[in-house]
Tab-separated table of C-alpha atoms and ligand atoms in Angstrom:
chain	number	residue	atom	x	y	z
A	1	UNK	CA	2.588	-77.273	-6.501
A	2	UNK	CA	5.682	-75.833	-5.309
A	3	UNK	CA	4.560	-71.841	-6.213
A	4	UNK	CA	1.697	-71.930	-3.846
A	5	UNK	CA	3.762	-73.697	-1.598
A	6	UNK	CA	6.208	-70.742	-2.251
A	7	UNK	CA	3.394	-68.167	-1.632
A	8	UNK	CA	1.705	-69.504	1.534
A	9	UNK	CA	5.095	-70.149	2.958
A	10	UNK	CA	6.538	-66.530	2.310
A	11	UNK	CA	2.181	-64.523	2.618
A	12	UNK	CA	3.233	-63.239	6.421
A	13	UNK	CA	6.548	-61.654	5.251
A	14	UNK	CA	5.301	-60.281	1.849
A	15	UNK	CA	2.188	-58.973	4.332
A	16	UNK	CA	4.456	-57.385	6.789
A	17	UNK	CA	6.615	-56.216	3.533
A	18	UNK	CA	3.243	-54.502	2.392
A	19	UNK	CA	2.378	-53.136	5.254
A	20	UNK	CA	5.723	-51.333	6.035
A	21	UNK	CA	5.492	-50.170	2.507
A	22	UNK	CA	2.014	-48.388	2.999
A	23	UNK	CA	3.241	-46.887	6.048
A	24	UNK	CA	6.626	-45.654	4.466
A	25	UNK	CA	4.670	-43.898	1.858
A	26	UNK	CA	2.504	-42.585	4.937
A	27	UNK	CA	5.374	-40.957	6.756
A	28	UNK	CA	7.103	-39.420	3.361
A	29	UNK	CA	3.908	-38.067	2.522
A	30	UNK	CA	3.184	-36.296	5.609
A	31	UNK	CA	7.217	-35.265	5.769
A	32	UNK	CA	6.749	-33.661	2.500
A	33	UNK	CA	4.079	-31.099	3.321
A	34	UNK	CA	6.680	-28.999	4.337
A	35	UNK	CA	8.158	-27.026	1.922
A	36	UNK	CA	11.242	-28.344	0.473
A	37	UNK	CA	14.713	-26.454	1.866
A	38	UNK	CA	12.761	-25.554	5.216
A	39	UNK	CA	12.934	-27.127	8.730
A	40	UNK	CA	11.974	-26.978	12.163
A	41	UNK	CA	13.772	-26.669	15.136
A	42	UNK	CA	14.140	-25.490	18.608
A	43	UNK	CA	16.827	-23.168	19.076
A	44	UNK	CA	17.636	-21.964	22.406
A	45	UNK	CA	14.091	-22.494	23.198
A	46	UNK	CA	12.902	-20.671	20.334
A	47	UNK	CA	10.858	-22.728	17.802
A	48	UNK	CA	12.706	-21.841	14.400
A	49	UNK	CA	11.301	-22.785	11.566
A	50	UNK	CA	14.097	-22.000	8.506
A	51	UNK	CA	13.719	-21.564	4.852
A	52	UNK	CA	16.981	-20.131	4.197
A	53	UNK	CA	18.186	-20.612	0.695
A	54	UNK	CA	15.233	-22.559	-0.286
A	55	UNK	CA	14.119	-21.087	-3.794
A	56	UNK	CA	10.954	-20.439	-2.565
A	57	UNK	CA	8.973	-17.280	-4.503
A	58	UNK	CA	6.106	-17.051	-2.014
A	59	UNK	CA	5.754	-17.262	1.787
A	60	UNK	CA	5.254	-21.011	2.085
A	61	UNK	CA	1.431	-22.309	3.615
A	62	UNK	CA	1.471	-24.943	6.799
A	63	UNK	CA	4.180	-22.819	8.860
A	64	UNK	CA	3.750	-24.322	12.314
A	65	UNK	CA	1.491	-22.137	14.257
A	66	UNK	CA	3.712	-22.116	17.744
A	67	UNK	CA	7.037	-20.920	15.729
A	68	UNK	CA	8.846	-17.610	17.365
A	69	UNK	CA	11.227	-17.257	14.521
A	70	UNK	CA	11.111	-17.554	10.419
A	71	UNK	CA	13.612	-17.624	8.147
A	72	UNK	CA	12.546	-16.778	4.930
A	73	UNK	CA	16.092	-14.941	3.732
A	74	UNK	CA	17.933	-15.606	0.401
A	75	UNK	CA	15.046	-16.674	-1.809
A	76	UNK	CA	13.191	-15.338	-4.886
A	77	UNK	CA	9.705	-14.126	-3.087
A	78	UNK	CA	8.540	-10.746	-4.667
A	79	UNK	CA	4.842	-10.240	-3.487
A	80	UNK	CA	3.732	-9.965	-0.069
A	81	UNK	CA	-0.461	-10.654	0.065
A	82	UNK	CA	-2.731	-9.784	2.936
A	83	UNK	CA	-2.648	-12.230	5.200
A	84	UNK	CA	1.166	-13.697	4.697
A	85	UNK	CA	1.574	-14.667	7.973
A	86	UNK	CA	-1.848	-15.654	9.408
A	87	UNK	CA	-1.784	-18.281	12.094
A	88	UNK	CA	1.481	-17.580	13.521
A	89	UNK	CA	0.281	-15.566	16.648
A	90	UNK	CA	3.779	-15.784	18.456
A	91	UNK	CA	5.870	-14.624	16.056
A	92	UNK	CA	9.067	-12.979	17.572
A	93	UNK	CA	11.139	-12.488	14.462
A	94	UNK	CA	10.626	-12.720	10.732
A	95	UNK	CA	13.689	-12.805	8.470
A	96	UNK	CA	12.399	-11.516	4.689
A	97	UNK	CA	16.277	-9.997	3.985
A	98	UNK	CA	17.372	-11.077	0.245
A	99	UNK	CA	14.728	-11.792	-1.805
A	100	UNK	CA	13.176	-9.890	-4.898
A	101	UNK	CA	9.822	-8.293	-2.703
A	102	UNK	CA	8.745	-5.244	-4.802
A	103	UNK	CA	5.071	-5.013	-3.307
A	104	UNK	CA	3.429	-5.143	0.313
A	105	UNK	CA	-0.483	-5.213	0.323
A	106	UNK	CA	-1.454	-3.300	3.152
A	107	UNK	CA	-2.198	-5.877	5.683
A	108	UNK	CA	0.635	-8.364	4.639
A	109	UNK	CA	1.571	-8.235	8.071
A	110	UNK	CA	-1.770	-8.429	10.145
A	111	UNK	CA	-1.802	-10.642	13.421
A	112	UNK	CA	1.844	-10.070	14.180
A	113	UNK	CA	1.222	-6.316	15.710
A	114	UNK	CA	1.292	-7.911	19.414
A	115	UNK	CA	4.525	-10.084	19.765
A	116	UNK	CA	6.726	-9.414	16.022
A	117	UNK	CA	10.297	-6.931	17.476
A	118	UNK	CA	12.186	-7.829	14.195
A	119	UNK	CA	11.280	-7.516	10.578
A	120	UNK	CA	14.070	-7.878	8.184
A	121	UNK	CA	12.840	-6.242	4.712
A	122	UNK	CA	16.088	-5.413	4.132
A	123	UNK	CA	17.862	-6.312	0.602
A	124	UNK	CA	15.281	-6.462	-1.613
A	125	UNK	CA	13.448	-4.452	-4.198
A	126	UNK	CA	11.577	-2.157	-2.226
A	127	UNK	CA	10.805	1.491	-4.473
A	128	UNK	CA	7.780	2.613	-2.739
A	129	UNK	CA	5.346	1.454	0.199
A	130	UNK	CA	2.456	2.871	2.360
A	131	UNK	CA	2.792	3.284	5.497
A	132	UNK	CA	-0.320	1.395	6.705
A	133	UNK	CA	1.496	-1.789	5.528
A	134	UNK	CA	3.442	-0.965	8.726
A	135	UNK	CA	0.581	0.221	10.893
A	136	UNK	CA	0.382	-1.468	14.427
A	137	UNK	CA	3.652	-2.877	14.267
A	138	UNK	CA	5.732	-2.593	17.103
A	139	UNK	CA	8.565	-4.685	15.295
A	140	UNK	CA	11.769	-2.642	14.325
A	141	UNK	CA	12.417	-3.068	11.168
A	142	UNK	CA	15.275	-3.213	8.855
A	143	UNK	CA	14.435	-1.583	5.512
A	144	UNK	CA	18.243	-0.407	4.300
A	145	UNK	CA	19.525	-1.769	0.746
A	146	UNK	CA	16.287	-1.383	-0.974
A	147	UNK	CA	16.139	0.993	-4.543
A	148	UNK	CA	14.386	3.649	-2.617
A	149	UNK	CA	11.882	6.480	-4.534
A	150	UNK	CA	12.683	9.270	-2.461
A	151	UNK	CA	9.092	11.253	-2.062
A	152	UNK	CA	6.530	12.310	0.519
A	153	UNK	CA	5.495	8.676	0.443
A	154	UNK	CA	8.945	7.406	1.958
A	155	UNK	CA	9.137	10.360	4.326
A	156	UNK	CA	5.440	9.503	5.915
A	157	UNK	CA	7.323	5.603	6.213
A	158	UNK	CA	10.261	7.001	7.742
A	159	UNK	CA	8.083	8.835	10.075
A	160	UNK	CA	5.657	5.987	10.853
A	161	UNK	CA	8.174	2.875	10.992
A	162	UNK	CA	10.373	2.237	13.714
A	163	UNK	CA	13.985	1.683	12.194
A	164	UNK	CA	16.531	-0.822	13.465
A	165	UNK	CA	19.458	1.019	15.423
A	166	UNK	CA	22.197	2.206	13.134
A	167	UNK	CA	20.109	1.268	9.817
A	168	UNK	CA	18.803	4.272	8.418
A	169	UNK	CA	21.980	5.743	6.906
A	170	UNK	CA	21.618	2.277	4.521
A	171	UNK	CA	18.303	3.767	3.234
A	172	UNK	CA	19.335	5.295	0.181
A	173	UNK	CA	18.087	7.337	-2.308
A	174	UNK	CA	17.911	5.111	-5.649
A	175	UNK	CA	15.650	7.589	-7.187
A	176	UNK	CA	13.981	11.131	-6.593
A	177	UNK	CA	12.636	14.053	-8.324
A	178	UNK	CA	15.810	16.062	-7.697
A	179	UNK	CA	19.095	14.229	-9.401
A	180	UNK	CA	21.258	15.155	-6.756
A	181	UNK	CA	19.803	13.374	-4.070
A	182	UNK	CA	20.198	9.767	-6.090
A	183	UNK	CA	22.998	7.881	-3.978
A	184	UNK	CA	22.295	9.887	-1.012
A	185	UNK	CA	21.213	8.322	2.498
A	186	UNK	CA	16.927	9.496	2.842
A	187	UNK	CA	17.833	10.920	6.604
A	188	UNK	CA	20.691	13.292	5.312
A	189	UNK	CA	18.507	14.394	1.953
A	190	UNK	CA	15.434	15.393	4.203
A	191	UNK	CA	17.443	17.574	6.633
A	192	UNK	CA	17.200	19.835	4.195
A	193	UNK	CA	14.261	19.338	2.502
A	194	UNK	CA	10.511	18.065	3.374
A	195	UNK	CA	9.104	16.073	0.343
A	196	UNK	CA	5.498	16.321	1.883
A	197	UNK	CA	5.281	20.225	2.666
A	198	UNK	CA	6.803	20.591	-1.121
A	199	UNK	CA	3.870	18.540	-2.116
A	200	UNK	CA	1.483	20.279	0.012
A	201	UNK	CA	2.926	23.500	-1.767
A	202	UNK	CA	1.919	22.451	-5.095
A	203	UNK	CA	-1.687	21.048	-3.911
A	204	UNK	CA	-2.310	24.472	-2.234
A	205	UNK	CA	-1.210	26.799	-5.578
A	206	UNK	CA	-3.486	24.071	-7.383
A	207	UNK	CA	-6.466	24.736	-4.669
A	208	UNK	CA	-5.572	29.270	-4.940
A	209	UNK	CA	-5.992	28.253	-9.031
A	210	UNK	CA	-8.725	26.513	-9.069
A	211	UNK	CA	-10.656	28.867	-6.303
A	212	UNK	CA	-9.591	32.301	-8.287
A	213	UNK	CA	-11.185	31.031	-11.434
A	214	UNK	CA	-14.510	29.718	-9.998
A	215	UNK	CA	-14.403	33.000	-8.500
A	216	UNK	CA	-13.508	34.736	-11.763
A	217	UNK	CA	-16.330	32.845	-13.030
A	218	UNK	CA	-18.890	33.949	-10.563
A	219	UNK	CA	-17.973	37.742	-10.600
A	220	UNK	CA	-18.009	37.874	-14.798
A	221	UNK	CA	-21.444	36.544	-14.347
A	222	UNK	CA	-22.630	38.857	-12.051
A	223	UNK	CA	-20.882	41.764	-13.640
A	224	UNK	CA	-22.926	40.318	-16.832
A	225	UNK	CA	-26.506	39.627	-14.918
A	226	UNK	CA	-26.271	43.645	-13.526
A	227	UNK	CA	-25.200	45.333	-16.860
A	228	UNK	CA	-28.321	42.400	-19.039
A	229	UNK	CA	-30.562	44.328	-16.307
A	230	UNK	CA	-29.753	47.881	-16.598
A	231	UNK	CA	-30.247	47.649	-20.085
A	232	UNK	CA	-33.444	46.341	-19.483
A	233	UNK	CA	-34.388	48.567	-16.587
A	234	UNK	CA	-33.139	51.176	-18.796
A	235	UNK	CA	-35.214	50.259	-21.504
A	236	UNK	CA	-38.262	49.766	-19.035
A	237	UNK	CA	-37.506	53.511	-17.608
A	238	UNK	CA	-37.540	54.874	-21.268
A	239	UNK	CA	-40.891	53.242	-22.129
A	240	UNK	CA	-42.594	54.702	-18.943
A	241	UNK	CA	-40.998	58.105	-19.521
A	242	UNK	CA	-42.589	57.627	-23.082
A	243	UNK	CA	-45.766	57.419	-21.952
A	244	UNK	CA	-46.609	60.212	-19.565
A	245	UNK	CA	-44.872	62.498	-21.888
A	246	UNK	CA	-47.189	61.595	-24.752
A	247	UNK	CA	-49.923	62.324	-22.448
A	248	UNK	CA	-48.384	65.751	-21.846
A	249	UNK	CA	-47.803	66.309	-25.173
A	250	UNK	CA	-51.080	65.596	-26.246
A	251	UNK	CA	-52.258	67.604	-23.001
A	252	UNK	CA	-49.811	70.549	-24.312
A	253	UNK	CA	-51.146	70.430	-27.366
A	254	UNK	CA	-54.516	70.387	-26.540
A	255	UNK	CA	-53.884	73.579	-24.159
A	256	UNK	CA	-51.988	74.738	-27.247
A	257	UNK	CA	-55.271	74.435	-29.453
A	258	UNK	CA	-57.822	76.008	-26.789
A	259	UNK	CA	-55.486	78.694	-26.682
A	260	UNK	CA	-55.257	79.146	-30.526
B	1	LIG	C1	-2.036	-24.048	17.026
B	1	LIG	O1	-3.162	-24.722	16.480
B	1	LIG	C2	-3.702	-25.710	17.339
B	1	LIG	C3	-4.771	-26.471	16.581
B	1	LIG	O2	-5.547	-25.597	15.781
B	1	LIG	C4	-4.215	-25.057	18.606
B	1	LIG	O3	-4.758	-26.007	19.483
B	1	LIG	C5	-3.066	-24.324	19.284
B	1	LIG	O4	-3.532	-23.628	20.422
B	1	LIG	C6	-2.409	-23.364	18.331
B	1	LIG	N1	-1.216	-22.810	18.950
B	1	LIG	C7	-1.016	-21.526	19.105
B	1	LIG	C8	0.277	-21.134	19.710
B	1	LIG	O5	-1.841	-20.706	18.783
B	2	LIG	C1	20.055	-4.334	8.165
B	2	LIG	O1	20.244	-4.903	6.890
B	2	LIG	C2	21.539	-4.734	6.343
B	2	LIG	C3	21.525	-5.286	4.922
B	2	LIG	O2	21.035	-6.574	4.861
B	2	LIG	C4	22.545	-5.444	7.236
B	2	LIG	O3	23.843	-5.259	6.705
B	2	LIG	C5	22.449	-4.855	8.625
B	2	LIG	O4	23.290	-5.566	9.481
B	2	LIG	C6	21.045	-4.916	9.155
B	2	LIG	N1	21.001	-4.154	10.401
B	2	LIG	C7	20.603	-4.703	11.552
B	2	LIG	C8	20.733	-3.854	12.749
B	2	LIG	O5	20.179	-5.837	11.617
């Protein structure tokens, strides 16, 4: 029987040839939960974790929870949910420069208020966000090279966010209700103008409008209710004027008679 001789002979190595096998598989496996393009690394004592370039088109799960820098830049994410960055409670920096981002749920950014001093937002496709997205943050932020809405919406931003040095004049006007201010940095466009007290404006003529025709209303009526009564009081007056003057004429005439 030379085959079983064959198989008890080699049974330890093709064990141990197993076994390594399993455990390869093991190791791959667990290697693979990251997301593929991104590592991990200390970096002058920073824990980096890098995505860079990675094709990635959301904000990958299983970030390591100690990292002080992320590198999500150059990818194709365009949705920020609540909760992107849960978990990572020492954040220092957070790289989201280069991708397609058009929306920001308020609250994207929750749990970073405390340690996040850099956001990078910038080069993406950014038209128009609330400002509580950015509320609590004490990160500056980059938000230049974005198709900007100019409106009372960017100016409350502007006014909430704290901007990177020398990165507002890249904050340009890709849109706006006046034509002329398309191409122009926000900061120069709203030296001259404020978007919200225009706004206000138009709400308050709205409010005057709305307030002179209720009152309108209310004065027609009443002008109404008083003339529907005099008529009626008028009416009234005439039919007890009626009646003590057919009692005097029917006195009169009685007088009239006796004296006939
Ligand atoms: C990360 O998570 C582990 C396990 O849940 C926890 O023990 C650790 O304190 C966390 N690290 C940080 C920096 O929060
Ligand atoms: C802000 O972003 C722009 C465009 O990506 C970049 O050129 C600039 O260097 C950034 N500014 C700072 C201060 O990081």
């Amino acid at each position: 029987m030379p085959l079983v001789d064959w198989f008890l002979r080699h049974s330890v190595t093709m064990w141990l040839l197993l076994q390594s096998f399993v455990l390869m598989t093991f190791c791959f496996h667990s290697a693979t939960t990251f997301p593929k393009g991104c590592y991990h690394a200390e970096e002058d004592g920073y824990k980096t974790f890098r995505c860079s370039n990675a094709q990635l088109t959301e904000v990958p799960k299983d970030i390591p929870n100690d990292t002080n820098k992320l590198y999500l830049d150059f990818n194709q994410i365009a949705f920020l949910p609540i909760d992107a960055f849960r978990n990572l409670p020492v954040l220092l920096e957070l790289d989201l420069s280069h991708n397609a981002i058009v929306r920001i749920e308020s609250g994207a950014f929750r749990g970073l208020s405390e340690h996040l001093h850099s956001l990078d937002l910038s080069s993406n496709k950014l038209v128009s966000v609330n400002k509580d997205v950015f509320s609590n943050l004490k990160a500056k932020v980059n938000l230049s090279s974005n198709p900007w809405l100019c409106d009372c919406r960017l100016q409350e931003l502007i006014r909430t966010v704290d901007l990177v040095a020398g990165s507002s004049g890249s904050i340009v006007c890709d849109s706006s209700a006046k034509e002329e201010h398309v191409g122009k940095p926000f900061l120069q466009v709203v030296t001259d103008m404020d978007f919200c007290s225009v706004y206000k404006k138009t709400t308050d003529i709205a409010m005057l409008v709305t307030m002179f025709g209720w009152f309108a209303m209310v004065i027609s009526y009443l002008v109404y209710y008083v003339r529907q009564n005099q008529e009626d009081a008028r009416r009234h007056l005439e039919y007890l004027k009626s009646l003590p003057s057919k009692q005097r004429k029917s006195e009169e005439s009685s007088t009239i008679s006796t004296v006939v």
